[in-house]
């Protein structure tokens, strides 16, 4: 069975250390490079879809979480308050980003012309998980969430949710996620929920309408405490099914934070808050991606795109020049001088590096490169600009293939 914890160690993607603490993984350079590429892709995808990106602090006053309802419904999963010095002022690490995004919305008056207002952030939040359930990247205490909150008029909800589902499909296709279906998560008996029955019925009807034509199953008791949600299910390397991305409707927080906009008739009206994540948390996402790809990420977010292998010392200068030109083209490149050529090729395969460029005496003299693909294919020597252009085309296309589409 493929285990992301073992692969994470073998590929130097992340580490854990008792001095850091349980559930607080450290992203090493290789893992950080892959994560950065994914985060930049998600930000660009959101920007093109009309999202406005923000930064908000990972903690807030206790009162913030009293207003949001998290202390009333989520306190068991929150870290205890901290007193920075003033006895009457308590700060708490946030368990979610939505309270701060509500503050972004109410930072000034809003008009119907601004809606839908789409606020996004890849931001930190913290959960006081029990030590016995922590493991690798899949269950952690410090979480970096690809999050957004879309504030819209009631009549805009259906179109907004449909567009979110389209973005989720696009992100999953680029990342190489294996879809397993869609679930509508509803209230269930024995749980605590905010809001009244009419709000819940309206939210459920809106989500069902947005899923028109999309096959889905219903799951009682899986809703968030503030509203029903659409869960996008994925299948992992062991064929297990779980939730990676969600879309949630919330009538409660706009009321709690007294959010409003001025409508066409001059009246103040309450927006609907749509919570959504295209790819979930970076930690859980990479636990999934490491396993489903067995560490061989699609080239565009591989930690290293290209490793350059000079056959001997006489080709070192040509190898460094190739690496410089590839780096200037935007690729992530290394030069490996140590050991026999065979050992260096095997190490590149072990590290799942998509491309290895072998520079021998003939290639150095001709300004050409022999390219090896991590799946074992060998390409005939070709000019350096052509090699760089080939890799750049694959990375730019965000394809799972190692060669450009013909």
Coordinates of C-alpha atoms in Angstrom, one line a residue:
X1 CA 0.0 0.0 0.0
X2 CA 1.3 3.5 -0.9
X3 CA 1.7 5.6 2.2
X4 CA 2.3 9.4 1.8
X5 CA 4.2 9.5 5.1
X6 CA 6.8 7.1 3.8
X7 CA 7.0 8.7 0.4
X8 CA 7.2 12.1 1.9
X9 CA 10.3 11.1 3.8
X10 CA 11.9 9.3 0.8
X11 CA 11.3 12.2 -1.5
X12 CA 12.2 14.9 1.1
X13 CA 8.8 16.6 0.7
X14 CA 8.0 17.1 4.4
X15 CA 9.3 16.2 7.8
X16 CA 8.0 16.0 11.4
X17 CA 10.0 16.7 14.5
X18 CA 9.1 16.3 18.2
X19 CA 10.4 19.9 18.8
X20 CA 7.9 21.2 16.3
X21 CA 5.1 19.2 17.8
X22 CA 2.5 16.5 16.7
X23 CA 0.3 17.5 13.8
X24 CA 2.7 20.3 12.8
X25 CA 4.6 19.1 9.7
X26 CA 7.5 21.0 8.2
X27 CA 7.4 21.5 4.4
X28 CA 10.9 20.8 3.0
X29 CA 12.2 22.6 -0.1
X30 CA 10.9 19.9 -2.5
X31 CA 7.4 19.8 -0.9
X32 CA 7.3 23.6 -0.7
X33 CA 8.1 24.0 -4.4
X34 CA 5.3 21.6 -5.4
X35 CA 2.9 23.3 -3.0
X36 CA 3.9 26.8 -4.2
X37 CA 3.1 25.7 -7.8
X38 CA -0.3 24.4 -6.8
X39 CA -1.1 27.5 -4.8
X40 CA -0.1 29.8 -7.6
X41 CA -2.3 27.8 -10.0
X42 CA -5.3 28.0 -7.7
X43 CA -4.8 31.8 -7.2
X44 CA -4.7 32.4 -10.9
X45 CA -7.7 30.2 -11.6
X46 CA -9.6 32.2 -9.0
X47 CA -8.4 35.5 -10.3
X48 CA -9.6 34.7 -13.8
X49 CA -13.0 33.8 -12.3
X50 CA -13.4 37.2 -10.6
X51 CA -12.2 36.4 -7.1
X52 CA -10.5 39.1 -5.0
X53 CA -7.7 37.7 -2.8
X54 CA -7.0 38.9 0.7
X55 CA -4.8 38.2 3.7
X56 CA -6.3 37.9 7.2
X57 CA -4.8 37.1 10.6
X58 CA -4.8 33.5 11.9
X59 CA -6.2 34.6 15.2
X60 CA -8.8 37.0 16.6
X61 CA -10.5 38.2 19.7
X62 CA -12.7 35.7 21.6
X63 CA -15.7 37.9 20.8
X64 CA -15.2 37.3 17.0
X65 CA -15.8 33.6 17.5
X66 CA -18.7 34.2 19.8
X67 CA -20.3 36.2 17.1
X68 CA -19.6 33.7 14.4
X69 CA -21.0 30.8 16.5
X70 CA -17.8 28.8 16.5
X71 CA -17.4 29.0 20.3
X72 CA -21.0 27.8 20.7
X73 CA -20.8 24.9 18.2
X74 CA -17.1 24.2 17.6
X75 CA -15.3 24.9 20.9
X76 CA -14.1 21.4 21.5
X77 CA -12.0 21.7 18.3
X78 CA -10.5 25.1 19.2
X79 CA -7.3 25.9 21.1
X80 CA -7.8 27.7 24.4
X81 CA -7.6 31.5 24.6
X82 CA -4.4 33.4 25.0
X83 CA -4.0 36.6 27.0
X84 CA -1.4 38.9 25.4
X85 CA -1.2 41.1 28.5
X86 CA -4.5 42.8 29.0
X87 CA -6.5 40.6 31.3
X88 CA -9.8 41.5 29.7
X89 CA -8.7 40.8 26.1
X90 CA -8.4 37.2 25.0
X91 CA -7.1 36.1 21.6
X92 CA -7.8 32.7 20.0
X93 CA -6.4 30.8 17.0
X94 CA -9.1 30.6 14.4
X95 CA -10.6 27.2 13.4
X96 CA -12.0 28.6 10.1
X97 CA -11.5 31.6 7.8
X98 CA -15.1 32.6 7.4
X99 CA -15.3 35.0 10.4
X100 CA -12.5 37.1 9.0
X101 CA -14.0 37.1 5.5
X102 CA -17.3 38.4 7.0
X103 CA -15.2 41.3 8.4
X104 CA -13.8 41.9 4.9
X105 CA -17.3 42.2 3.5
X106 CA -18.4 44.6 6.2
X107 CA -15.3 46.8 6.0
X108 CA -17.5 49.2 4.1
X109 CA -21.0 49.6 2.7
X110 CA -21.9 47.3 -0.2
X111 CA -24.2 47.8 -3.2
X112 CA -26.0 45.2 -5.3
X113 CA -23.7 46.2 -8.1
X114 CA -20.8 44.5 -6.3
X115 CA -22.5 41.1 -6.0
X116 CA -21.5 38.4 -6.2
X117 CA -18.5 39.5 -4.2
X118 CA -15.9 36.7 -4.2
X119 CA -13.3 36.8 -1.4
X120 CA -10.5 34.2 -1.5
X121 CA -7.5 33.3 0.5
X122 CA -5.1 30.5 1.0
X123 CA -4.9 31.0 4.8
X124 CA -4.0 29.3 8.0
X125 CA -6.4 27.9 10.6
X126 CA -5.9 25.6 13.6
X127 CA -7.8 22.7 15.1
X128 CA -7.1 21.1 18.5
X129 CA -7.1 17.6 17.2
X130 CA -6.4 14.8 19.6
X131 CA -2.8 13.4 19.3
X132 CA -4.0 9.9 18.7
X133 CA -5.7 10.8 15.3
X134 CA -2.8 12.9 13.9
X135 CA -0.7 11.5 11.1
X136 CA 1.5 12.8 8.3
X137 CA -0.3 15.5 6.3
X138 CA -3.8 13.9 6.3
X139 CA -4.7 15.0 9.9
X140 CA -2.9 18.0 11.3
X141 CA -3.3 20.9 13.8
X142 CA -2.1 23.7 11.5
X143 CA -4.1 23.8 8.3
X144 CA -3.6 25.9 5.2
X145 CA -7.0 26.1 3.5
X146 CA -7.7 27.1 -0.1
X147 CA -10.8 29.0 1.0
X148 CA -13.3 31.5 -0.4
X149 CA -16.6 33.1 0.6
X150 CA -18.9 34.4 -2.1
X151 CA -21.4 36.9 -1.0
X152 CA -24.4 37.1 -3.3
X153 CA -28.1 37.9 -3.6
X154 CA -30.5 35.1 -3.1
X155 CA -31.4 34.9 -6.8
X156 CA -27.7 34.6 -7.7
X157 CA -27.0 31.5 -5.6
X158 CA -27.8 28.9 -8.3
X159 CA -25.5 30.4 -10.9
X160 CA -22.8 31.0 -8.3
X161 CA -22.8 27.4 -7.1
X162 CA -22.8 26.0 -10.7
X163 CA -19.8 28.2 -11.5
X164 CA -18.0 27.0 -8.4
X165 CA -18.6 23.4 -9.4
X166 CA -17.1 24.1 -12.8
X167 CA -14.0 25.6 -11.2
X168 CA -13.7 22.5 -8.9
X169 CA -13.8 20.2 -12.0
X170 CA -11.1 22.3 -13.7
X171 CA -8.8 22.2 -10.6
X172 CA -9.2 18.5 -10.1
X173 CA -8.5 17.7 -13.7
X174 CA -5.2 19.8 -13.6
X175 CA -4.1 18.2 -10.3
X176 CA -4.8 14.7 -11.4
X177 CA -7.6 14.1 -8.9
X178 CA -9.7 10.9 -9.3
X179 CA -13.4 11.9 -8.9
X180 CA -15.8 9.5 -7.1
X181 CA -19.1 11.4 -7.1
X182 CA -21.0 14.2 -5.5
X183 CA -22.8 14.2 -2.1
X184 CA -25.4 16.6 -0.8
X185 CA -24.8 16.7 3.0
X186 CA -27.9 17.5 5.1
X187 CA -28.8 17.9 8.7
X188 CA -29.2 14.8 10.9
X189 CA -30.7 14.0 14.3
X190 CA -28.7 14.4 17.4
X191 CA -26.4 17.2 16.1
X192 CA -26.3 21.0 16.9
X193 CA -27.2 23.4 14.1
X194 CA -27.8 27.1 13.9
X195 CA -30.6 28.8 12.0
X196 CA -34.3 27.9 11.7
X197 CA -36.0 25.2 9.6
X198 CA -37.1 27.7 6.9
X199 CA -33.5 28.8 6.3
X200 CA -32.3 25.2 6.1
X201 CA -35.2 24.2 3.7
X202 CA -34.4 27.2 1.4
X203 CA -30.7 26.4 1.4
X204 CA -31.3 22.7 0.6
X205 CA -33.6 23.6 -2.2
X206 CA -31.1 26.0 -3.7
X207 CA -28.3 23.4 -3.6
X208 CA -30.6 20.7 -5.2
X209 CA -31.5 23.2 -8.0
X210 CA -27.8 23.9 -8.6
X211 CA -27.1 20.1 -8.9
X212 CA -29.8 19.7 -11.5
X213 CA -28.4 17.3 -14.1
X214 CA -25.6 16.2 -11.8
X215 CA -25.8 12.7 -10.2
X216 CA -25.5 12.9 -6.4
X217 CA -26.4 11.1 -3.2
X218 CA -27.8 12.5 0.0
X219 CA -26.1 12.1 3.3
X220 CA -28.0 12.9 6.5
X221 CA -26.0 14.3 9.4
X222 CA -23.0 15.4 7.3
X223 CA -24.0 19.1 7.0
X224 CA -21.9 21.9 8.5
X225 CA -23.4 23.4 11.7
X226 CA -24.5 26.5 9.8
X227 CA -25.8 25.0 6.6
X228 CA -26.1 22.2 4.1
X229 CA -23.2 21.5 1.6
X230 CA -22.2 19.8 -1.6
X231 CA -19.2 17.5 -1.0
X232 CA -17.0 16.5 -3.9
X233 CA -15.9 13.0 -3.3
X234 CA -12.6 11.6 -4.6
X235 CA -11.0 8.2 -4.7
X236 CA -7.5 7.6 -3.3
X237 CA -4.8 5.1 -4.2
X238 CA -6.4 2.5 -2.0
X239 CA -9.8 3.0 -3.6
X240 CA -11.2 4.7 -0.5
X241 CA -13.7 7.5 -1.0
X242 CA -13.6 10.8 0.9
X243 CA -14.3 14.5 0.6
X244 CA -11.8 16.9 -0.9
X245 CA -13.8 20.0 -2.0
X246 CA -17.0 21.5 -0.7
X247 CA -19.6 24.2 -1.4
X248 CA -21.7 25.3 1.6
X249 CA -24.6 27.7 1.9
X250 CA -24.8 29.9 4.9
X251 CA -27.8 32.2 5.9
X252 CA -26.6 32.4 9.5
X253 CA -23.3 34.3 9.4
X254 CA -24.6 37.2 7.4
X255 CA -27.2 37.6 10.1
X256 CA -24.8 37.2 13.0
X257 CA -22.4 39.8 11.5
X258 CA -25.3 42.1 10.3
X259 CA -24.1 42.0 6.7
X260 CA -26.1 43.8 4.1
X261 CA -26.1 45.5 0.7
X262 CA -28.2 48.3 -0.8
X263 CA -30.5 46.9 -3.4
X264 CA -31.9 48.6 -6.5
X265 CA -34.8 50.1 -4.6
X266 CA -32.5 51.5 -1.9
X267 CA -33.5 48.9 0.7
X268 CA -30.9 47.1 2.8
X269 CA -30.9 43.3 2.2
X270 CA -29.0 40.4 3.6
X271 CA -26.6 38.6 1.3
X272 CA -26.2 34.8 1.2
X273 CA -22.7 33.6 2.1
X274 CA -21.4 30.7 0.0
X275 CA -18.4 28.9 1.5
X276 CA -16.3 27.0 -1.0
X277 CA -12.9 25.3 -1.4
X278 CA -11.7 24.1 -4.8
X279 CA -9.0 21.8 -3.4
X280 CA -9.4 21.7 0.3
X281 CA -6.4 22.2 2.6
X282 CA -2.9 22.0 1.2
X283 CA -2.0 19.4 3.8
X284 CA -4.8 17.0 3.0
X285 CA -4.6 17.7 -0.7
X286 CA -0.9 16.7 -0.8
X287 CA -1.5 13.6 1.3
X288 CA -3.9 12.6 -1.4
X289 CA -1.7 13.7 -4.4
X290 CA 1.5 12.0 -3.1
X291 CA -0.4 8.7 -2.8
X292 CA -2.5 8.8 -5.9
X293 CA 0.5 9.7 -8.1
X294 CA 3.0 7.6 -6.1
X295 CA 5.1 10.7 -5.8
X296 CA 5.3 11.2 -9.6
X297 CA 3.4 14.5 -9.8
X298 CA 2.3 15.9 -13.1
X299 CA 5.3 17.8 -14.5
X300 CA 3.9 21.3 -13.8
X301 CA 4.0 20.9 -10.0
X302 CA 6.9 18.4 -9.7
X303 CA 9.4 19.9 -7.3
X304 CA 12.1 19.7 -9.9
X305 CA 11.2 19.8 -13.6
X306 CA 14.6 19.0 -15.0
X307 CA 17.9 17.6 -13.7
X308 CA 21.0 18.1 -15.9
X309 CA 23.5 15.3 -15.9
X310 CA 27.0 16.1 -17.4
X311 CA 28.7 12.9 -18.4
X312 CA 32.1 14.1 -17.3
X313 CA 33.9 17.2 -15.9
X314 CA 34.5 18.5 -19.3
X315 CA 30.8 19.0 -19.8
X316 CA 30.2 20.8 -16.5
X317 CA 30.2 24.2 -18.1
X318 CA 27.7 23.2 -20.7
X319 CA 25.5 21.7 -18.1
X320 CA 25.5 24.8 -15.9
X321 CA 24.7 26.9 -18.9
X322 CA 21.8 24.7 -19.8
X323 CA 20.5 24.9 -16.2
X324 CA 20.8 28.7 -16.3
X325 CA 18.9 29.0 -19.5
X326 CA 16.2 26.6 -18.3
X327 CA 15.9 28.5 -15.0
X328 CA 15.5 31.8 -16.8
X329 CA 12.7 30.2 -18.8
X330 CA 10.9 29.6 -15.5
X331 CA 11.7 25.9 -15.0
X332 CA 12.9 24.4 -11.7
X333 CA 16.3 22.9 -12.5
X334 CA 19.2 21.1 -10.7
X335 CA 22.6 20.0 -12.0
X336 CA 23.9 16.7 -10.6
X337 CA 27.7 16.2 -10.9
X338 CA 28.3 13.4 -8.4
X339 CA 28.8 9.7 -9.0
X340 CA 28.5 7.6 -12.2
X341 CA 26.0 8.6 -14.9
X342 CA 24.0 5.4 -14.3
X343 CA 23.7 6.1 -10.6
X344 CA 22.6 9.7 -11.3
X345 CA 20.0 8.5 -13.8
X346 CA 18.7 6.0 -11.3
X347 CA 18.5 8.7 -8.6
X348 CA 16.5 11.0 -10.9
X349 CA 14.1 8.2 -11.5
X350 CA 13.9 7.5 -7.7
X351 CA 13.1 11.1 -7.1
X352 CA 10.4 11.1 -9.8
X353 CA 12.0 14.0 -11.7
X354 CA 10.1 14.2 -15.0
X355 CA 13.1 15.0 -17.2
X356 CA 16.9 14.3 -17.1
X357 CA 19.1 16.0 -19.7
X358 CA 22.3 14.1 -20.4
X359 CA 25.1 16.2 -21.7
X360 CA 28.0 14.3 -23.2
X361 CA 31.1 15.5 -25.2
X362 CA 29.3 15.3 -28.6
X363 CA 26.1 17.1 -27.2
X364 CA 28.2 19.8 -25.5
X365 CA 30.1 20.5 -28.7
X366 CA 26.9 20.6 -30.8
X367 CA 24.8 22.5 -28.3
X368 CA 22.4 19.6 -28.1
X369 CA 20.9 17.5 -25.3
X370 CA 19.7 13.9 -24.9
X371 CA 16.5 13.9 -22.9
X372 CA 15.4 11.0 -20.7
X373 CA 11.8 10.9 -19.4
X374 CA 11.1 9.4 -16.0
X375 CA 8.9 6.7 -17.6
X376 CA 12.0 5.3 -19.4
X377 CA 11.6 6.9 -22.8
X378 CA 14.7 8.3 -24.5
X379 CA 14.5 11.2 -27.0
X380 CA 17.1 11.8 -29.7
X381 CA 19.6 14.6 -29.0
X382 CA 18.1 18.0 -29.9
X383 CA 19.1 21.7 -29.6
X384 CA 19.0 23.2 -26.1
X385 CA 16.2 25.7 -27.0
X386 CA 14.0 22.9 -28.3
X387 CA 14.5 20.9 -25.1
X388 CA 13.6 23.9 -22.9
X389 CA 10.6 24.7 -25.1
X390 CA 9.4 21.1 -25.0
X391 CA 9.4 21.0 -21.1
X392 CA 8.0 24.6 -20.9
X393 CA 5.1 23.6 -23.2
X394 CA 4.2 20.7 -21.0
X395 CA 4.4 22.7 -17.8
X396 CA 2.4 25.6 -19.3
X397 CA -0.3 23.2 -20.4
X398 CA -0.6 21.7 -16.9
X399 CA -0.9 18.3 -18.4
X400 CA -0.3 15.0 -16.8
X401 CA 1.6 13.9 -19.9
X402 CA 5.4 14.1 -20.3
X403 CA 5.3 15.2 -23.9
X404 CA 3.3 18.0 -25.5
X405 CA 0.0 17.1 -27.2
X406 CA 0.4 16.7 -31.0

